[in-house]
CSV table of C-alpha atoms and ligand atoms in Angstrom, one decimal:
chain,number,residue,atom,x,y,z
A,263,UNK,CA,-12.2,124.3,-58.2
A,264,UNK,CA,-8.9,122.6,-58.9
A,265,UNK,CA,-8.0,119.9,-56.9
A,266,UNK,CA,-4.8,120.1,-54.9
A,267,UNK,CA,-4.0,117.4,-52.6
A,268,UNK,CA,-0.8,118.1,-50.0
A,269,UNK,CA,1.3,115.5,-49.1
A,270,UNK,CA,0.4,115.9,-45.0
A,271,UNK,CA,-2.6,114.8,-43.3
A,272,UNK,CA,-5.0,117.3,-43.0
A,273,UNK,CA,-8.2,117.8,-40.6
A,274,UNK,CA,-10.3,119.3,-43.2
A,275,UNK,CA,-10.3,119.7,-46.7
A,276,UNK,CA,-13.4,120.2,-48.4
A,277,UNK,CA,-16.2,122.6,-47.1
A,278,UNK,CA,-19.7,123.2,-48.5
A,279,UNK,CA,-22.0,125.9,-47.9
A,280,UNK,CA,-25.9,124.7,-47.4
A,281,UNK,CA,-28.4,127.0,-47.8
A,282,UNK,CA,-31.3,125.7,-45.1
A,283,UNK,CA,-34.1,127.6,-44.1
A,284,UNK,CA,-32.7,131.0,-45.2
A,285,UNK,CA,-29.3,130.4,-43.7
A,286,UNK,CA,-26.1,129.5,-44.9
A,287,UNK,CA,-24.8,126.5,-43.1
A,288,UNK,CA,-21.1,125.9,-43.2
A,289,UNK,CA,-20.5,121.8,-43.3
A,290,UNK,CA,-17.2,120.4,-42.4
A,291,UNK,CA,-16.8,117.7,-45.4
A,292,UNK,CA,-14.4,114.9,-45.2
A,293,UNK,CA,-11.2,114.1,-47.3
A,294,UNK,CA,-11.0,110.5,-48.9
A,295,UNK,CA,-8.0,109.4,-50.5
A,296,UNK,CA,-6.7,106.0,-51.7
A,297,UNK,CA,-3.4,104.7,-52.8
A,298,UNK,CA,-2.8,101.7,-54.4
A,299,UNK,CA,0.1,99.4,-55.0
A,300,UNK,CA,0.6,96.1,-56.7
A,301,UNK,CA,4.0,95.1,-55.0
A,302,UNK,CA,3.9,91.7,-56.2
A,303,UNK,CA,1.8,90.9,-59.3
A,304,UNK,CA,2.2,87.1,-59.0
A,305,UNK,CA,0.2,87.2,-56.2
A,306,UNK,CA,-2.8,88.6,-57.7
A,307,UNK,CA,-3.3,90.9,-54.9
A,308,UNK,CA,-3.8,94.7,-54.7
A,309,UNK,CA,-2.3,96.8,-51.8
A,310,UNK,CA,-4.5,99.6,-50.6
A,311,UNK,CA,-4.3,102.2,-48.1
A,312,UNK,CA,-7.1,104.9,-47.2
A,313,UNK,CA,-6.9,108.0,-45.9
A,314,UNK,CA,-10.0,109.8,-44.1
A,315,UNK,CA,-9.7,112.9,-42.4
A,316,UNK,CA,-12.0,115.5,-41.0
A,317,UNK,CA,-14.0,113.0,-39.5
A,318,UNK,CA,-16.7,113.9,-37.3
A,319,UNK,CA,-17.1,112.6,-34.0
A,320,UNK,CA,-18.9,109.5,-34.4
A,321,UNK,CA,-17.7,105.6,-35.3
A,322,UNK,CA,-17.2,105.1,-39.2
A,323,UNK,CA,-19.1,102.4,-40.8
A,324,UNK,CA,-16.6,101.1,-43.9
A,325,UNK,CA,-18.8,99.4,-46.7
A,326,UNK,CA,-17.5,97.5,-49.8
A,327,UNK,CA,-20.0,97.3,-52.6
A,328,UNK,CA,-21.5,94.1,-53.3
A,329,UNK,CA,-21.5,94.8,-57.3
A,330,UNK,CA,-20.9,97.1,-59.8
A,331,UNK,CA,-23.1,99.1,-61.8
A,332,UNK,CA,-23.7,97.7,-65.4
A,333,UNK,CA,-23.4,94.2,-64.0
A,334,UNK,CA,-26.6,93.2,-62.5
A,335,UNK,CA,-25.1,90.6,-60.0
A,336,UNK,CA,-24.4,90.3,-56.5
A,337,UNK,CA,-20.2,89.9,-56.7
A,338,UNK,CA,-19.7,90.2,-52.8
A,339,UNK,CA,-16.3,92.3,-53.6
A,340,UNK,CA,-15.6,91.9,-49.8
A,341,UNK,CA,-15.0,88.5,-49.6
A,342,UNK,CA,-11.7,89.1,-51.4
A,343,UNK,CA,-10.4,91.5,-48.7
A,344,UNK,CA,-8.1,90.5,-46.1
A,345,UNK,CA,-5.4,91.8,-43.9
A,346,UNK,CA,-7.3,95.1,-42.6
A,347,UNK,CA,-5.8,97.2,-40.5
A,348,UNK,CA,-6.9,100.8,-39.3
A,349,UNK,CA,-5.0,103.3,-37.2
A,350,UNK,CA,-5.8,107.0,-36.0
A,351,UNK,CA,-4.3,110.2,-37.0
A,352,UNK,CA,-1.5,109.4,-34.2
A,353,UNK,CA,-0.6,105.8,-35.6
A,354,UNK,CA,-2.8,104.2,-32.9
A,355,UNK,CA,-4.5,100.9,-34.0
A,356,UNK,CA,-8.5,101.0,-34.3
A,357,UNK,CA,-10.0,98.1,-34.1
A,358,UNK,CA,-12.9,97.3,-36.8
A,359,UNK,CA,-15.6,95.2,-35.9
A,360,UNK,CA,-17.3,93.4,-39.2
A,361,UNK,CA,-21.0,94.0,-38.7
A,362,UNK,CA,-21.9,92.6,-42.0
A,363,UNK,CA,-19.8,90.3,-44.9
A,364,UNK,CA,-19.6,94.2,-46.6
A,365,UNK,CA,-19.3,95.9,-43.5
A,366,UNK,CA,-16.7,96.9,-40.9
A,367,UNK,CA,-17.1,99.8,-37.8
A,368,UNK,CA,-14.6,101.3,-36.5
A,369,UNK,CA,-14.7,100.6,-32.4
A,370,UNK,CA,-14.0,104.2,-31.1
A,371,UNK,CA,-14.6,107.7,-32.5
A,372,UNK,CA,-11.5,109.1,-34.5
A,373,UNK,CA,-11.1,112.4,-36.5
A,374,UNK,CA,-8.5,110.4,-38.9
A,375,UNK,CA,-8.6,107.1,-40.1
A,376,UNK,CA,-6.3,105.1,-41.9
A,377,UNK,CA,-7.3,101.4,-43.5
A,378,UNK,CA,-4.9,99.2,-45.0
A,379,UNK,CA,-6.0,96.1,-46.7
A,380,UNK,CA,-5.1,93.7,-49.4
A,381,UNK,CA,-7.3,92.6,-52.1
A,382,UNK,CA,-7.2,89.3,-54.0
A,383,UNK,CA,-7.8,90.2,-57.7
A,384,UNK,CA,-7.5,86.5,-59.4
A,385,UNK,CA,-10.7,86.7,-61.9
A,386,UNK,CA,-10.1,87.7,-65.0
A,387,UNK,CA,-13.5,88.9,-65.7
A,388,UNK,CA,-14.7,92.7,-67.1
A,389,UNK,CA,-16.8,93.2,-64.0
A,390,UNK,CA,-14.2,92.3,-61.1
A,391,UNK,CA,-10.7,93.5,-60.4
A,392,UNK,CA,-7.5,91.7,-61.6
A,393,UNK,CA,-3.8,91.9,-61.6
A,394,UNK,CA,-1.3,89.6,-62.8
A,395,UNK,CA,2.3,90.1,-63.8
A,396,UNK,CA,1.4,91.8,-67.1
A,397,UNK,CA,-1.4,93.9,-65.9
A,398,UNK,CA,-3.7,95.7,-63.4
A,399,UNK,CA,-7.4,95.9,-63.9
A,400,UNK,CA,-9.0,98.1,-61.1
A,401,UNK,CA,-12.9,97.7,-60.9
A,402,UNK,CA,-13.3,100.6,-58.2
A,403,UNK,CA,-16.3,99.0,-56.6
A,404,UNK,CA,-14.3,95.9,-55.8
A,405,UNK,CA,-11.6,97.8,-54.4
A,406,UNK,CA,-12.7,100.9,-52.3
A,407,UNK,CA,-14.5,101.2,-49.5
A,408,UNK,CA,-17.1,104.0,-49.1
A,409,UNK,CA,-17.7,105.0,-45.6
A,410,UNK,CA,-21.4,105.2,-45.3
A,411,UNK,CA,-23.3,108.5,-45.9
A,412,UNK,CA,-20.2,109.6,-47.7
A,413,UNK,CA,-21.1,108.5,-51.5
A,414,UNK,CA,-21.6,112.1,-52.3
A,415,UNK,CA,-17.8,113.3,-51.4
A,416,UNK,CA,-14.7,113.7,-53.6
A,417,UNK,CA,-12.5,110.8,-53.3
A,418,UNK,CA,-8.9,110.8,-55.0
A,419,UNK,CA,-6.7,107.9,-56.0
A,420,UNK,CA,-2.8,107.4,-56.5
A,421,UNK,CA,-1.7,104.5,-58.4
A,422,UNK,CA,1.7,103.0,-57.7
A,423,UNK,CA,2.2,100.8,-60.3
A,424,UNK,CA,5.3,98.3,-60.9
A,425,UNK,CA,8.5,99.9,-62.4
A,426,UNK,CA,7.9,99.1,-66.0
A,427,UNK,CA,4.1,99.7,-66.1
A,428,UNK,CA,4.1,103.3,-67.6
A,429,UNK,CA,0.7,103.6,-68.7
A,430,UNK,CA,-3.1,104.2,-66.7
A,431,UNK,CA,-6.3,104.3,-68.6
A,432,UNK,CA,-9.2,105.4,-67.1
A,433,UNK,CA,-12.2,108.0,-67.5
A,434,UNK,CA,-11.2,109.5,-64.1
A,435,UNK,CA,-10.0,113.4,-64.4
A,436,UNK,CA,-6.4,113.2,-63.7
A,437,UNK,CA,-5.0,115.8,-60.8
A,438,UNK,CA,-2.5,118.3,-62.6
A,439,UNK,CA,1.1,118.3,-61.3
A,440,UNK,CA,0.7,114.9,-59.8
A,441,UNK,CA,1.7,111.5,-61.1
A,442,UNK,CA,-0.8,108.6,-61.5
A,443,UNK,CA,-3.1,110.6,-59.3
A,444,UNK,CA,-7.0,111.1,-60.0
A,445,UNK,CA,-10.0,112.4,-58.8
A,446,UNK,CA,-13.7,111.5,-58.9
A,447,UNK,CA,-16.2,114.1,-57.4
A,448,UNK,CA,-18.1,111.3,-55.8
A,449,UNK,CA,-18.2,107.8,-55.1
A,450,UNK,CA,-20.6,107.5,-58.1
A,451,UNK,CA,-18.4,108.4,-60.3
A,452,UNK,CA,-15.3,106.7,-58.9
A,453,UNK,CA,-17.4,103.1,-59.0
A,454,UNK,CA,-18.2,104.2,-62.6
A,455,UNK,CA,-14.7,104.7,-63.7
A,456,UNK,CA,-12.5,101.4,-63.8
A,457,UNK,CA,-8.8,102.0,-64.4
A,458,UNK,CA,-6.3,100.2,-66.6
A,459,UNK,CA,-2.7,99.6,-65.7
A,460,UNK,CA,0.2,97.9,-67.8
A,461,UNK,CA,2.3,98.8,-70.7
A,462,UNK,CA,-0.7,99.7,-72.6
A,463,UNK,CA,-0.9,100.9,-76.6
A,464,UNK,CA,-2.9,104.0,-77.3
A,465,UNK,CA,-4.4,103.9,-80.9
A,466,UNK,CA,-5.1,107.3,-82.8
A,467,UNK,CA,-7.4,109.4,-81.3
A,468,UNK,CA,-10.2,111.0,-83.3
A,469,UNK,CA,-12.8,113.6,-82.4
A,470,UNK,CA,-16.6,114.2,-83.2
A,471,UNK,CA,-18.0,117.5,-82.7
A,472,UNK,CA,-14.8,118.5,-81.3
A,473,UNK,CA,-14.8,116.1,-78.2
A,474,UNK,CA,-11.8,113.5,-78.1
A,475,UNK,CA,-11.9,109.6,-78.3
A,476,UNK,CA,-9.3,107.6,-77.2
A,477,UNK,CA,-8.9,103.5,-77.5
A,478,UNK,CA,-6.3,102.4,-75.4
A,479,UNK,CA,-5.7,98.7,-74.2
A,480,UNK,CA,-3.4,95.9,-73.3
A,481,UNK,CA,-2.2,93.3,-75.8
A,482,UNK,CA,-4.6,95.0,-78.7
A,483,UNK,CA,-3.2,92.1,-81.1
A,484,UNK,CA,-2.8,92.4,-84.7
A,485,UNK,CA,-5.4,94.1,-86.7
A,486,UNK,CA,-5.9,96.9,-89.0
A,487,UNK,CA,-5.8,99.6,-86.7
A,488,UNK,CA,-6.6,102.8,-88.9
A,489,UNK,CA,-9.5,100.6,-90.5
A,490,UNK,CA,-11.0,100.0,-86.6
A,491,UNK,CA,-10.5,103.7,-85.8
A,492,UNK,CA,-12.3,105.2,-89.2
A,493,UNK,CA,-15.1,102.8,-88.5
A,494,UNK,CA,-15.4,103.6,-84.4
A,495,UNK,CA,-15.3,107.0,-85.6
A,496,UNK,CA,-18.2,106.6,-87.7
A,497,UNK,CA,-20.3,105.0,-84.7
A,498,UNK,CA,-19.7,107.7,-82.4
A,499,UNK,CA,-20.7,110.2,-85.0
A,500,UNK,CA,-24.2,108.3,-85.9
A,501,UNK,CA,-25.1,107.9,-82.4
A,502,UNK,CA,-23.9,111.6,-81.3
A,503,UNK,CA,-26.0,112.5,-84.0
A,504,UNK,CA,-29.2,111.2,-82.5
A,505,UNK,CA,-29.1,113.1,-79.7
A,506,UNK,CA,-27.3,116.3,-81.4
A,507,UNK,CA,-25.4,116.4,-78.3
A,508,UNK,CA,-22.3,115.1,-76.5
A,509,UNK,CA,-22.5,114.8,-72.8
A,510,UNK,CA,-19.1,114.2,-71.7
A,511,UNK,CA,-15.7,116.0,-72.1
A,512,UNK,CA,-13.7,113.0,-73.6
A,513,UNK,CA,-14.5,109.2,-74.1
A,514,UNK,CA,-11.9,106.2,-73.8
A,515,UNK,CA,-12.6,103.0,-75.3
A,516,UNK,CA,-10.4,100.7,-72.8
A,517,UNK,CA,-9.3,97.2,-73.9
A,518,UNK,CA,-8.6,94.9,-71.0
A,519,UNK,CA,-7.4,92.1,-73.0
A,520,UNK,CA,-8.8,89.0,-74.6
A,521,UNK,CA,-11.8,87.6,-73.0
A,522,UNK,CA,-15.4,88.6,-73.2
A,523,UNK,CA,-17.7,91.1,-72.0
A,524,UNK,CA,-17.5,95.0,-71.8
A,525,UNK,CA,-19.2,97.3,-69.3
A,526,UNK,CA,-20.4,101.0,-70.1
A,527,UNK,CA,-19.4,104.0,-68.0
A,528,UNK,CA,-20.3,107.6,-68.4
A,529,UNK,CA,-17.3,108.4,-70.5
A,530,UNK,CA,-15.6,105.2,-71.1
A,531,UNK,CA,-16.3,101.7,-71.9
A,532,UNK,CA,-14.3,98.6,-70.8
A,533,UNK,CA,-14.4,95.8,-73.5
A,534,UNK,CA,-13.0,92.7,-73.8
A,535,UNK,CA,-10.8,93.0,-76.7
A,536,UNK,CA,-8.4,90.5,-78.9
A,537,UNK,CA,-7.5,92.0,-82.6
A,538,UNK,CA,-6.3,88.6,-83.5
A,539,UNK,CA,-9.7,87.4,-83.7
A,540,UNK,CA,-10.7,89.9,-86.2
A,541,UNK,CA,-9.5,88.6,-89.6
A,542,UNK,CA,-12.6,87.8,-91.0
A,543,UNK,CA,-15.3,90.1,-92.1
A,544,UNK,CA,-18.1,88.4,-89.7
A,545,UNK,CA,-15.6,88.4,-86.7
A,546,UNK,CA,-14.7,92.2,-87.2
A,547,UNK,CA,-18.2,92.9,-88.1
A,548,UNK,CA,-19.0,91.2,-84.9
A,549,UNK,CA,-16.7,93.4,-82.8
A,550,UNK,CA,-18.4,96.5,-84.1
A,551,UNK,CA,-21.6,95.8,-83.3
A,552,UNK,CA,-20.2,95.1,-79.8
A,553,UNK,CA,-18.3,98.4,-79.5
A,554,UNK,CA,-21.3,100.1,-80.8
A,555,UNK,CA,-23.7,98.6,-78.1
A,556,UNK,CA,-21.5,99.5,-75.5
A,557,UNK,CA,-20.9,103.2,-76.8
A,558,UNK,CA,-24.6,103.6,-77.3
A,559,UNK,CA,-24.8,102.6,-73.2
A,560,UNK,CA,-23.0,106.3,-72.6
A,561,UNK,CA,-26.7,107.7,-73.5
A,562,UNK,CA,-28.8,104.6,-73.0
A,563,UNK,CA,-28.2,103.7,-69.5
A,564,UNK,CA,-25.7,106.1,-68.1
A,565,UNK,CA,-28.1,108.8,-69.3
A,566,UNK,CA,-31.5,108.0,-70.6
A,567,UNK,CA,-32.2,105.8,-67.4
A,568,UNK,CA,-35.1,103.7,-65.6
A,569,UNK,CA,-35.7,106.4,-62.5
A,570,UNK,CA,-34.0,102.8,-60.3
A,571,UNK,CA,-30.6,103.0,-61.6
A,572,UNK,CA,-29.6,106.1,-59.8
A,573,UNK,CA,-29.0,106.9,-57.3
A,574,UNK,CA,-27.7,103.4,-56.7
A,575,UNK,CA,-27.9,101.0,-53.8
A,576,UNK,CA,-24.5,99.5,-53.7
A,577,UNK,CA,-25.4,97.0,-51.4
A,578,UNK,CA,-28.6,95.5,-52.1
A,579,UNK,CA,-28.4,95.9,-55.7
A,580,UNK,CA,-30.8,98.5,-57.9
A,581,UNK,CA,-33.6,96.4,-59.5
A,582,UNK,CA,-35.9,97.6,-62.2
A,583,UNK,CA,-38.6,96.1,-64.7
A,584,UNK,CA,-37.1,98.3,-67.3
A,585,UNK,CA,-33.4,96.5,-68.3
A,586,UNK,CA,-35.2,95.4,-71.4
A,587,UNK,CA,-35.3,99.3,-71.8
A,588,UNK,CA,-31.6,99.7,-71.1
A,589,UNK,CA,-30.2,96.2,-72.4
A,590,UNK,CA,-32.9,95.2,-75.3
A,591,UNK,CA,-32.9,98.6,-76.8
A,592,UNK,CA,-29.3,99.4,-76.7
A,593,UNK,CA,-29.2,96.1,-78.9
A,594,UNK,CA,-31.8,97.3,-81.2
A,595,UNK,CA,-29.7,100.6,-81.5
A,596,UNK,CA,-26.6,98.9,-81.9
A,597,UNK,CA,-28.0,97.4,-85.4
A,598,UNK,CA,-29.4,100.4,-86.2
A,599,UNK,CA,-26.4,102.4,-85.7
A,600,UNK,CA,-24.2,99.9,-87.8
A,601,UNK,CA,-26.8,99.9,-90.6
A,602,UNK,CA,-26.9,103.7,-90.8
A,603,UNK,CA,-23.0,104.3,-90.3
A,604,UNK,CA,-23.1,102.2,-93.4
A,605,UNK,CA,-20.7,99.3,-91.5
A,606,UNK,CA,-23.3,96.4,-92.4
A,607,UNK,CA,-25.6,96.0,-95.1
A,608,UNK,CA,-29.6,95.5,-94.7
A,609,UNK,CA,-28.8,91.7,-94.9
A,610,UNK,CA,-26.7,91.6,-91.9
A,611,UNK,CA,-29.2,93.6,-90.1
A,612,UNK,CA,-32.3,91.3,-90.6
A,613,UNK,CA,-29.9,88.7,-89.9
A,614,UNK,CA,-29.2,90.1,-86.4
A,615,UNK,CA,-32.9,90.4,-85.5
A,616,UNK,CA,-33.4,86.7,-87.0
A,617,UNK,CA,-30.8,85.6,-84.3
A,618,UNK,CA,-32.8,87.0,-81.5
A,619,UNK,CA,-36.1,85.9,-82.9
A,620,UNK,CA,-34.9,82.0,-83.1
A,621,UNK,CA,-33.2,82.5,-79.8
A,622,UNK,CA,-36.2,83.7,-78.4
A,623,UNK,CA,-38.8,81.7,-80.2
A,624,UNK,CA,-37.3,78.3,-79.4
A,625,UNK,CA,-37.1,78.8,-75.5
A,626,UNK,CA,-39.7,77.6,-73.5
A,627,UNK,CA,-39.2,80.4,-71.1
A,628,UNK,CA,-40.7,82.8,-73.6
A,629,UNK,CA,-44.4,81.4,-72.2
A,630,UNK,CA,-43.5,81.7,-68.5
A,631,UNK,CA,-41.4,84.6,-68.0
A,632,UNK,CA,-42.4,88.3,-69.0
A,633,UNK,CA,-40.0,91.0,-70.6
A,634,UNK,CA,-40.5,93.1,-67.3
A,635,UNK,CA,-39.8,90.1,-65.1
A,636,UNK,CA,-36.9,88.9,-66.6
A,637,UNK,CA,-35.4,92.6,-66.2
A,638,UNK,CA,-36.3,92.5,-62.0
A,639,UNK,CA,-35.0,88.7,-62.2
A,640,UNK,CA,-31.9,89.1,-63.4
A,641,UNK,CA,-30.0,89.8,-60.1
A,642,UNK,CA,-31.3,86.2,-59.8
A,643,UNK,CA,-31.2,84.4,-63.3
A,644,UNK,CA,-28.0,86.0,-64.7
A,645,UNK,CA,-28.1,88.6,-67.6
A,646,UNK,CA,-29.1,86.2,-70.0
A,647,UNK,CA,-31.9,84.3,-67.7
A,648,UNK,CA,-31.4,81.0,-66.2
A,649,UNK,CA,-29.6,78.4,-68.0
A,650,UNK,CA,-30.1,74.4,-68.0
A,651,UNK,CA,-33.5,73.9,-66.8
A,652,UNK,CA,-33.7,77.6,-65.8
A,653,UNK,CA,-34.0,78.1,-69.8
A,654,UNK,CA,-37.6,76.8,-69.9
A,655,UNK,CA,-38.6,79.2,-67.2
A,656,UNK,CA,-36.9,82.4,-68.0
A,657,UNK,CA,-36.1,84.7,-71.1
A,658,UNK,CA,-33.3,86.8,-72.2
A,659,UNK,CA,-33.7,90.2,-72.3
A,660,UNK,CA,-30.9,90.9,-74.8
A,661,UNK,CA,-33.2,88.8,-77.3
A,662,UNK,CA,-36.9,89.7,-76.9
A,663,UNK,CA,-35.7,93.4,-75.5
A,664,UNK,CA,-34.8,94.0,-79.3
A,665,UNK,CA,-37.8,92.4,-80.9
A,666,UNK,CA,-40.1,94.3,-78.8
A,667,UNK,CA,-37.9,97.6,-79.7
A,668,UNK,CA,-38.6,97.0,-83.4
A,669,UNK,CA,-42.1,96.5,-82.9
A,670,UNK,CA,-42.4,99.6,-80.8
A,671,UNK,CA,-40.3,101.7,-83.5
A,672,UNK,CA,-42.1,100.1,-86.4
A,673,UNK,CA,-45.6,100.8,-85.0
A,674,UNK,CA,-44.7,104.4,-84.1
A,675,UNK,CA,-43.7,104.9,-87.7
A,676,UNK,CA,-46.6,103.0,-89.1
A,677,UNK,CA,-49.0,105.2,-86.7
A,678,UNK,CA,-47.6,108.3,-87.7
A,679,UNK,CA,-47.2,108.2,-91.4
A,680,UNK,CA,-43.0,108.0,-90.9
A,681,UNK,CA,-43.2,111.4,-89.6
A,682,UNK,CA,-42.0,110.2,-86.0
A,683,UNK,CA,-39.8,106.8,-84.7
A,684,UNK,CA,-38.1,105.3,-81.7
A,685,UNK,CA,-35.4,107.9,-82.1
A,686,UNK,CA,-37.7,110.5,-81.0
A,687,UNK,CA,-38.6,108.5,-78.1
A,688,UNK,CA,-34.7,108.8,-76.7
A,689,UNK,CA,-34.2,112.2,-77.9
A,690,UNK,CA,-37.4,113.3,-75.5
A,691,UNK,CA,-36.1,110.8,-72.6
A,692,UNK,CA,-32.7,112.1,-73.1
A,693,UNK,CA,-33.9,115.8,-73.5
A,694,UNK,CA,-36.3,115.8,-70.6
A,695,UNK,CA,-35.4,113.4,-68.4
A,696,UNK,CA,-31.4,113.5,-68.2
A,697,UNK,CA,-31.1,117.0,-69.3
A,698,UNK,CA,-33.9,118.7,-67.9
A,699,UNK,CA,-35.2,117.0,-64.9
A,700,UNK,CA,-31.8,115.3,-64.0
A,701,UNK,CA,-33.4,112.1,-63.6
A,702,UNK,CA,-34.5,108.6,-64.8
A,703,UNK,CA,-37.7,107.8,-66.1
A,704,UNK,CA,-40.5,105.2,-64.5
A,705,UNK,CA,-42.5,102.8,-66.3
A,706,UNK,CA,-45.7,104.8,-66.8
A,707,UNK,CA,-43.5,108.0,-67.9
A,708,UNK,CA,-41.8,105.7,-70.3
A,709,UNK,CA,-44.7,104.4,-72.0
A,710,UNK,CA,-46.4,107.8,-71.9
A,711,UNK,CA,-43.2,109.3,-74.0
A,712,UNK,CA,-44.1,106.4,-76.2
A,713,UNK,CA,-47.7,107.2,-76.5
A,714,UNK,CA,-47.3,110.6,-77.1
A,715,UNK,CA,-44.8,110.4,-79.5
A,716,UNK,CA,-47.2,107.3,-81.4
A,717,UNK,CA,-49.8,109.9,-80.8
A,718,UNK,CA,-52.1,106.8,-80.1
A,719,UNK,CA,-52.3,104.0,-77.1
A,720,UNK,CA,-49.5,101.2,-77.3
A,721,UNK,CA,-51.8,98.6,-75.3
A,722,UNK,CA,-50.7,96.0,-78.0
A,723,UNK,CA,-46.8,96.7,-77.5
A,724,UNK,CA,-47.0,96.8,-73.9
A,725,UNK,CA,-49.0,93.6,-73.3
A,726,UNK,CA,-45.3,92.0,-75.2
A,727,UNK,CA,-43.4,93.6,-72.1
A,728,UNK,CA,-46.3,92.6,-69.1
A,729,UNK,CA,-47.3,89.6,-70.3
A,730,UNK,CA,-46.2,86.7,-72.3
A,731,UNK,CA,-48.6,87.1,-75.1
A,732,UNK,CA,-47.1,85.2,-78.4
A,733,UNK,CA,-44.9,88.1,-80.5
A,734,UNK,CA,-47.0,88.6,-83.7
A,735,UNK,CA,-44.1,89.3,-86.0
A,736,UNK,CA,-45.9,89.7,-89.3
A,737,UNK,CA,-48.2,92.6,-87.9
A,738,UNK,CA,-45.2,94.7,-87.3
A,739,UNK,CA,-42.8,93.4,-89.8
A,740,UNK,CA,-45.5,94.0,-92.3
A,741,UNK,CA,-45.6,97.8,-91.8
A,742,UNK,CA,-41.9,97.7,-93.1
A,743,UNK,CA,-43.0,95.3,-96.1
A,744,UNK,CA,-40.9,92.6,-94.5
A,745,UNK,CA,-42.3,88.9,-93.2
A,746,UNK,CA,-41.3,85.9,-90.9
A,747,UNK,CA,-40.7,83.0,-92.4
A,748,UNK,CA,-41.5,80.8,-89.3
A,749,UNK,CA,-39.9,77.3,-90.6
A,750,UNK,CA,-36.4,79.0,-90.9
A,751,UNK,CA,-36.7,82.1,-89.0
A,752,UNK,CA,-35.7,84.1,-92.0
A,753,UNK,CA,-37.1,87.5,-92.2
A,754,UNK,CA,-37.6,88.3,-96.0
A,755,UNK,CA,-39.2,91.3,-98.1
A,756,UNK,CA,-42.8,91.1,-99.0
A,757,UNK,CA,-43.1,90.4,-102.8
A,758,UNK,CA,-45.6,93.4,-103.4
A,759,UNK,CA,-44.7,95.9,-100.7
A,760,UNK,CA,-46.8,99.1,-100.9
A,761,UNK,CA,-45.2,102.7,-101.3
A,762,UNK,CA,-46.3,103.5,-97.5
A,763,UNK,CA,-44.1,100.3,-96.2
A,764,UNK,CA,-41.4,101.1,-98.6
A,765,UNK,CA,-41.1,104.5,-97.1
A,766,UNK,CA,-41.2,103.2,-93.4
A,767,UNK,CA,-38.7,100.5,-94.5
A,768,UNK,CA,-36.0,103.4,-96.0
A,769,UNK,CA,-36.9,105.5,-93.0
A,770,UNK,CA,-36.0,102.7,-90.5
A,771,UNK,CA,-32.9,101.5,-92.6
A,772,UNK,CA,-31.3,104.9,-93.0
A,773,UNK,CA,-32.2,106.9,-89.8
A,774,UNK,CA,-34.7,109.2,-91.2
A,775,UNK,CA,-38.3,109.9,-91.2
B,1683,ZN,ZN1,-25.5,96.3,-72.8
C-alpha cells in the first residue's frame, strides 16, 4: 500500500484485519508521525514534534529507547530530552508524568496527542544523535518516542532542514510527492535507519545483481573516488556471491564525517569516514577492511542472528552469549572477503590474524573470561572488554571471535576433506533460519548446524567458546599448512606442507572447496 500522508489530523488511518478463531476482527491502528526541525544548529538541539492519532481510550505511555541496535551499551537517550509538552486534539495541555527515566505517561485519556520536545545532541559519535552548524545526524532511537505496545506501528518522519542543507542520506523509504518525508513500516525499521542531513556528497552509485548501492557522506575529504567505488563494488560482489542472494532493494554507505566507528543496519551502514586519511596503502586497505566488516553485517547479525537479537528490548537491552558469532565472525569474514576480492594478499590476511592473536594471547583476561561471557557482559564491560585493570579480567570478542572462527572453518575443511567450510554454515543459517523460519538461532542450533556441516562433533572447538582453555593454534593452522611462531606471534608456512594441507589452504584463501 502506498503511504499518503494528509495534512490534516485524522482519527484513523491504518486498519489491520486479523484472523482470530475463524473471525476477522478489524483492529483500529494508530497513526504516528514525527517532524524534526533544526532551528538553531549552534545549540546542538533538535526540535521534535510527535503526533499520534487514532488512540484508543487509554493512557499513553511514551518510551525513549535506552540503546540503539548494533551498539550494545545503555546510552540513556532520555537524559537529553527537555521542554517536553503535550496537547490533545483540541490543543488543550495534557499532563505527562515521568514514571521512569525513559518513560512518561499521559495523565488522562486522549484520542489524539501532540508531543513537543527538544533533544540535546552534542556528542559527535556514530551511536548518538548529533547536530552542529554543518550537519545533523539522527540516530532514531535517541530522538523518537514510541508509545508502549506500538513497536509494530508504521511511523513517518518529516525533516525540516535549515535552508542550505539540501541532502538527506538514509535507508528509509521516501514518501512519494512529499518533500523530506520518510516512512518506516514499524519502529524496528525506524530505529534501524539513521538519517544524515546537510550538504552531502554522493559518490557514483554502483549495482550488484541489479541492486543499487550508494555512498553518501559529509566532508568525505580528498581521495581517489573511482577507486573506492570500484573496490567497494568488489566487496559487495564477493559477500553477496557467498549467499547468492541480496536481501534489500537498495543499500547506502553513509559517511558521517571524521571520527571512529560504524554501525550496521538492514539496508545501510553509518560509518565514520575521512578520505584525507587514505593516502598510504595501509590506510586505504584498513578502511576497506572496515567497510567490508560493516557490509558483511547486513548478512551476519541483521539477518543471520542470535535469537535474542530481535525483537529488541529497547528498554533493558538484548543480551546474548553469541555476539562472538555476530561480531567475531564478521571480523573473520571481513578478512576473507578482502582476500577473495583481491584487495589484500595472503601476507596481509595472515597479518590481520596475527594482530588478533597477539592481542588475545597477551591479555591476562583470556584465562578468566570465556568468549560466551564476553558476549553477554558487553553491556557492562564495553565492546572491547574492560579497560585498565578490567583487561586482566575480560577479553574482546573482536580478537578471540575471529580466531575461533578460523579454527572452526579449518576444522570443518579438515573433517570434510575440504568439501565443506564455514561458508556452508553461514549459508544454511541464512537460508534456514532467516529466510525460511524468519527468526534467529539458539546456541544449540548454531552448534548443531556447525556439527552437521562438519559431519562430526565439535566439542574441542566449542570448549574455546564456553571455557578459558588456551587456544591450540598449531593444531588448526596445521590443517592448512601453517604454524604459529609464539615468540613473535607470526603465522608462517610449514616448510613441508602436504598435498591435503595445500588444498585446504588454497580453498580457504580463495573461497572455494
Ligand atoms: Zn561489527
